[in-house]
């Protein structure tokens, strides 16, 4: 009995320590990622005003609304961790034709990977592994309908960059709520 009480206390203590990452680092990593995305846009020489995102890859506002209504902040953090993980996967695609430098792309990938790992440290393993199937499907559609169909072109990457900027902003708002 005493062992169980001690185990529960240790779990709660460990959980509160890991969530300090959200208080001390999350905002800094978000700002760093957004600054890199802004730099990537400034380096863009192509105009994507006439290039539109396919309807199949429209921004999933309803998923964020649903996640924001979660009663427990760990569920919000889990959703944010999942989004960041999917951004990492997306940015591991071929960026050869992107308008930004390879170094800038690598820097962004490093920042977003560290942020995803940090957020994941604030959620339990079962919560982080929780299926966010609709969001996963959304990112697969982005990869298929934007990157693959547009042959990983600079225009495709600019559309992806803008979608990712929105996701980072929304994930930040969600995790801070």
Tab-separated table of C-alpha atoms in Angstrom:
chain	number	residue	atom	x	y	z
A	1	UNK	CA	0.000	0.000	0.000
A	2	UNK	CA	2.780	2.397	0.932
A	3	UNK	CA	4.567	1.566	-2.320
A	4	UNK	CA	1.477	2.493	-4.336
A	5	UNK	CA	1.123	5.826	-2.546
A	6	UNK	CA	4.809	6.549	-3.139
A	7	UNK	CA	4.456	5.635	-6.821
A	8	UNK	CA	1.456	7.943	-7.244
A	9	UNK	CA	3.323	10.791	-5.528
A	10	UNK	CA	6.346	10.271	-7.772
A	11	UNK	CA	4.179	10.254	-10.884
A	12	UNK	CA	2.508	13.514	-9.896
A	13	UNK	CA	5.833	15.111	-8.964
A	14	UNK	CA	7.432	14.012	-12.240
A	15	UNK	CA	4.442	15.205	-14.210
A	16	UNK	CA	4.562	18.685	-12.680
A	17	UNK	CA	8.298	18.940	-13.313
A	18	UNK	CA	8.026	18.053	-16.983
A	19	UNK	CA	5.271	20.599	-17.536
A	20	UNK	CA	7.637	23.342	-16.491
A	21	UNK	CA	8.893	22.936	-20.055
A	22	UNK	CA	5.616	24.432	-21.257
A	23	UNK	CA	6.028	27.404	-18.924
A	24	UNK	CA	9.686	28.072	-19.664
A	25	UNK	CA	10.310	26.966	-23.249
A	26	UNK	CA	7.134	26.561	-25.299
A	27	UNK	CA	6.670	30.247	-26.115
A	28	UNK	CA	10.359	30.663	-26.986
A	29	UNK	CA	10.281	27.721	-29.404
A	30	UNK	CA	7.046	28.958	-30.954
A	31	UNK	CA	8.574	32.398	-31.508
A	32	UNK	CA	11.703	30.810	-32.999
A	33	UNK	CA	9.697	28.632	-35.376
A	34	UNK	CA	7.502	31.550	-36.469
A	35	UNK	CA	10.572	33.747	-37.026
A	36	UNK	CA	12.142	31.078	-39.230
A	37	UNK	CA	8.905	30.711	-41.196
A	38	UNK	CA	8.852	34.488	-41.700
A	39	UNK	CA	12.431	34.366	-42.977
A	40	UNK	CA	11.471	31.552	-45.316
A	41	UNK	CA	8.695	33.740	-46.720
A	42	UNK	CA	10.990	36.710	-47.193
A	43	UNK	CA	13.305	34.459	-49.172
A	44	UNK	CA	10.428	33.391	-51.389
A	45	UNK	CA	10.765	34.839	-54.865
A	46	UNK	CA	7.574	33.292	-56.180
A	47	UNK	CA	4.144	34.831	-55.842
A	48	UNK	CA	1.541	32.344	-54.700
A	49	UNK	CA	-1.363	34.776	-54.906
A	50	UNK	CA	-2.882	32.847	-57.802
A	51	UNK	CA	-1.993	29.405	-56.379
A	52	UNK	CA	-4.740	28.125	-54.093
A	53	UNK	CA	-4.820	25.379	-51.536
A	54	UNK	CA	-6.989	22.449	-52.700
A	55	UNK	CA	-10.312	22.093	-50.878
A	56	UNK	CA	-9.224	18.646	-49.686
A	57	UNK	CA	-6.414	20.311	-47.734
A	58	UNK	CA	-8.417	23.178	-46.216
A	59	UNK	CA	-7.339	24.232	-42.728
A	60	UNK	CA	-9.061	22.055	-40.062
A	61	UNK	CA	-10.533	24.797	-37.858
A	62	UNK	CA	-13.153	22.420	-36.462
A	63	UNK	CA	-10.469	20.099	-35.074
A	64	UNK	CA	-8.920	22.970	-33.154
A	65	UNK	CA	-12.325	24.087	-31.864
A	66	UNK	CA	-13.006	20.561	-30.644
A	67	UNK	CA	-9.559	20.283	-29.005
A	68	UNK	CA	-9.977	23.658	-27.297
A	69	UNK	CA	-13.083	22.348	-25.534
A	70	UNK	CA	-11.108	19.524	-23.906
A	71	UNK	CA	-11.578	19.751	-20.133
A	72	UNK	CA	-7.994	18.759	-19.296
A	73	UNK	CA	-4.939	20.732	-20.406
A	74	UNK	CA	-3.053	17.472	-20.994
A	75	UNK	CA	-5.492	16.687	-23.825
A	76	UNK	CA	-4.733	20.082	-25.374
A	77	UNK	CA	-1.014	19.476	-24.994
A	78	UNK	CA	-1.433	16.025	-26.535
A	79	UNK	CA	-3.200	17.551	-29.537
A	80	UNK	CA	-0.471	20.206	-29.888
A	81	UNK	CA	2.233	17.517	-29.650
A	82	UNK	CA	0.495	15.529	-32.384
A	83	UNK	CA	0.287	18.585	-34.662
A	84	UNK	CA	3.979	19.357	-34.123
A	85	UNK	CA	4.911	15.723	-34.849
A	86	UNK	CA	2.992	15.903	-38.131
A	87	UNK	CA	4.748	19.158	-39.067
A	88	UNK	CA	8.077	17.403	-38.496
A	89	UNK	CA	7.030	14.571	-40.834
A	90	UNK	CA	5.866	17.072	-43.456
A	91	UNK	CA	9.142	19.004	-43.370
A	92	UNK	CA	11.142	15.825	-43.867
A	93	UNK	CA	9.791	15.780	-47.430
A	94	UNK	CA	12.025	16.805	-50.345
A	95	UNK	CA	12.670	20.562	-50.041
A	96	UNK	CA	15.043	20.765	-53.006
A	97	UNK	CA	12.807	23.194	-54.903
A	98	UNK	CA	11.728	25.256	-51.892
A	99	UNK	CA	12.641	28.932	-52.148
A	100	UNK	CA	14.488	28.960	-48.825
A	101	UNK	CA	17.998	27.687	-48.190
A	102	UNK	CA	18.582	24.110	-47.119
A	103	UNK	CA	20.142	25.443	-43.907
A	104	UNK	CA	17.015	27.439	-43.033
A	105	UNK	CA	14.861	24.364	-43.658
A	106	UNK	CA	17.127	22.298	-41.389
A	107	UNK	CA	17.060	24.977	-38.687
A	108	UNK	CA	13.263	25.050	-38.783
A	109	UNK	CA	13.078	21.255	-38.628
A	110	UNK	CA	15.422	21.226	-35.613
A	111	UNK	CA	13.397	23.862	-33.747
A	112	UNK	CA	10.055	22.195	-34.436
A	113	UNK	CA	11.445	18.740	-33.517
A	114	UNK	CA	12.727	20.068	-30.191
A	115	UNK	CA	9.401	21.764	-29.553
A	116	UNK	CA	7.479	18.568	-30.368
A	117	UNK	CA	9.706	16.593	-28.000
A	118	UNK	CA	9.269	19.196	-25.265
A	119	UNK	CA	5.485	19.219	-25.536
A	120	UNK	CA	5.435	15.416	-25.630
A	121	UNK	CA	7.359	15.396	-22.338
A	122	UNK	CA	4.380	17.168	-20.734
A	123	UNK	CA	1.835	14.518	-21.613
A	124	UNK	CA	1.522	10.931	-20.518
A	125	UNK	CA	2.561	8.269	-22.986
A	126	UNK	CA	-1.003	7.032	-23.378
A	127	UNK	CA	-2.318	10.543	-23.953
A	128	UNK	CA	0.375	11.362	-26.520
A	129	UNK	CA	-0.210	8.126	-28.391
A	130	UNK	CA	-3.937	8.848	-28.456
A	131	UNK	CA	-5.185	8.764	-31.997
A	132	UNK	CA	-5.840	12.085	-33.650
A	133	UNK	CA	-6.869	10.360	-36.868
A	134	UNK	CA	-8.563	13.326	-38.528
A	135	UNK	CA	-5.516	15.537	-38.041
A	136	UNK	CA	-3.246	12.773	-39.345
A	137	UNK	CA	-5.429	12.466	-42.438
A	138	UNK	CA	-5.313	16.236	-42.925
A	139	UNK	CA	-1.498	16.220	-42.986
A	140	UNK	CA	-1.494	13.257	-45.394
A	141	UNK	CA	-3.782	15.258	-47.699
A	142	UNK	CA	-1.391	18.219	-47.484
A	143	UNK	CA	1.489	15.981	-48.520
A	144	UNK	CA	-0.493	14.347	-51.329
A	145	UNK	CA	-2.622	17.193	-52.715
A	146	UNK	CA	-0.077	19.948	-52.322
A	147	UNK	CA	3.481	18.614	-52.248
A	148	UNK	CA	3.172	15.531	-54.445
A	149	UNK	CA	0.679	16.881	-56.969
A	150	UNK	CA	2.667	20.110	-57.289
A	151	UNK	CA	5.919	18.094	-57.475
A	152	UNK	CA	7.461	19.647	-54.348
A	153	UNK	CA	7.714	22.980	-56.190
A	154	UNK	CA	8.521	26.323	-54.576
A	155	UNK	CA	4.829	27.249	-54.866
A	156	UNK	CA	3.829	24.035	-53.086
A	157	UNK	CA	6.285	24.692	-50.278
A	158	UNK	CA	5.044	28.255	-49.907
A	159	UNK	CA	1.492	26.940	-49.452
A	160	UNK	CA	2.778	24.414	-46.911
A	161	UNK	CA	4.812	27.093	-45.118
A	162	UNK	CA	1.709	29.243	-44.683
A	163	UNK	CA	-0.395	26.304	-43.433
A	164	UNK	CA	2.333	25.334	-40.976
A	165	UNK	CA	2.535	28.927	-39.730
A	166	UNK	CA	-1.186	28.799	-38.978
A	167	UNK	CA	-0.838	25.434	-37.217
A	168	UNK	CA	2.001	26.632	-35.016
A	169	UNK	CA	0.049	29.735	-34.084
A	170	UNK	CA	-3.129	27.749	-33.316
A	171	UNK	CA	-1.245	25.024	-31.416
A	172	UNK	CA	0.403	27.738	-29.328
A	173	UNK	CA	-2.964	29.333	-28.506
A	174	UNK	CA	-4.423	25.925	-27.679
A	175	UNK	CA	-1.558	24.871	-25.410
A	176	UNK	CA	-1.553	28.208	-23.593
A	177	UNK	CA	-5.295	28.079	-22.878
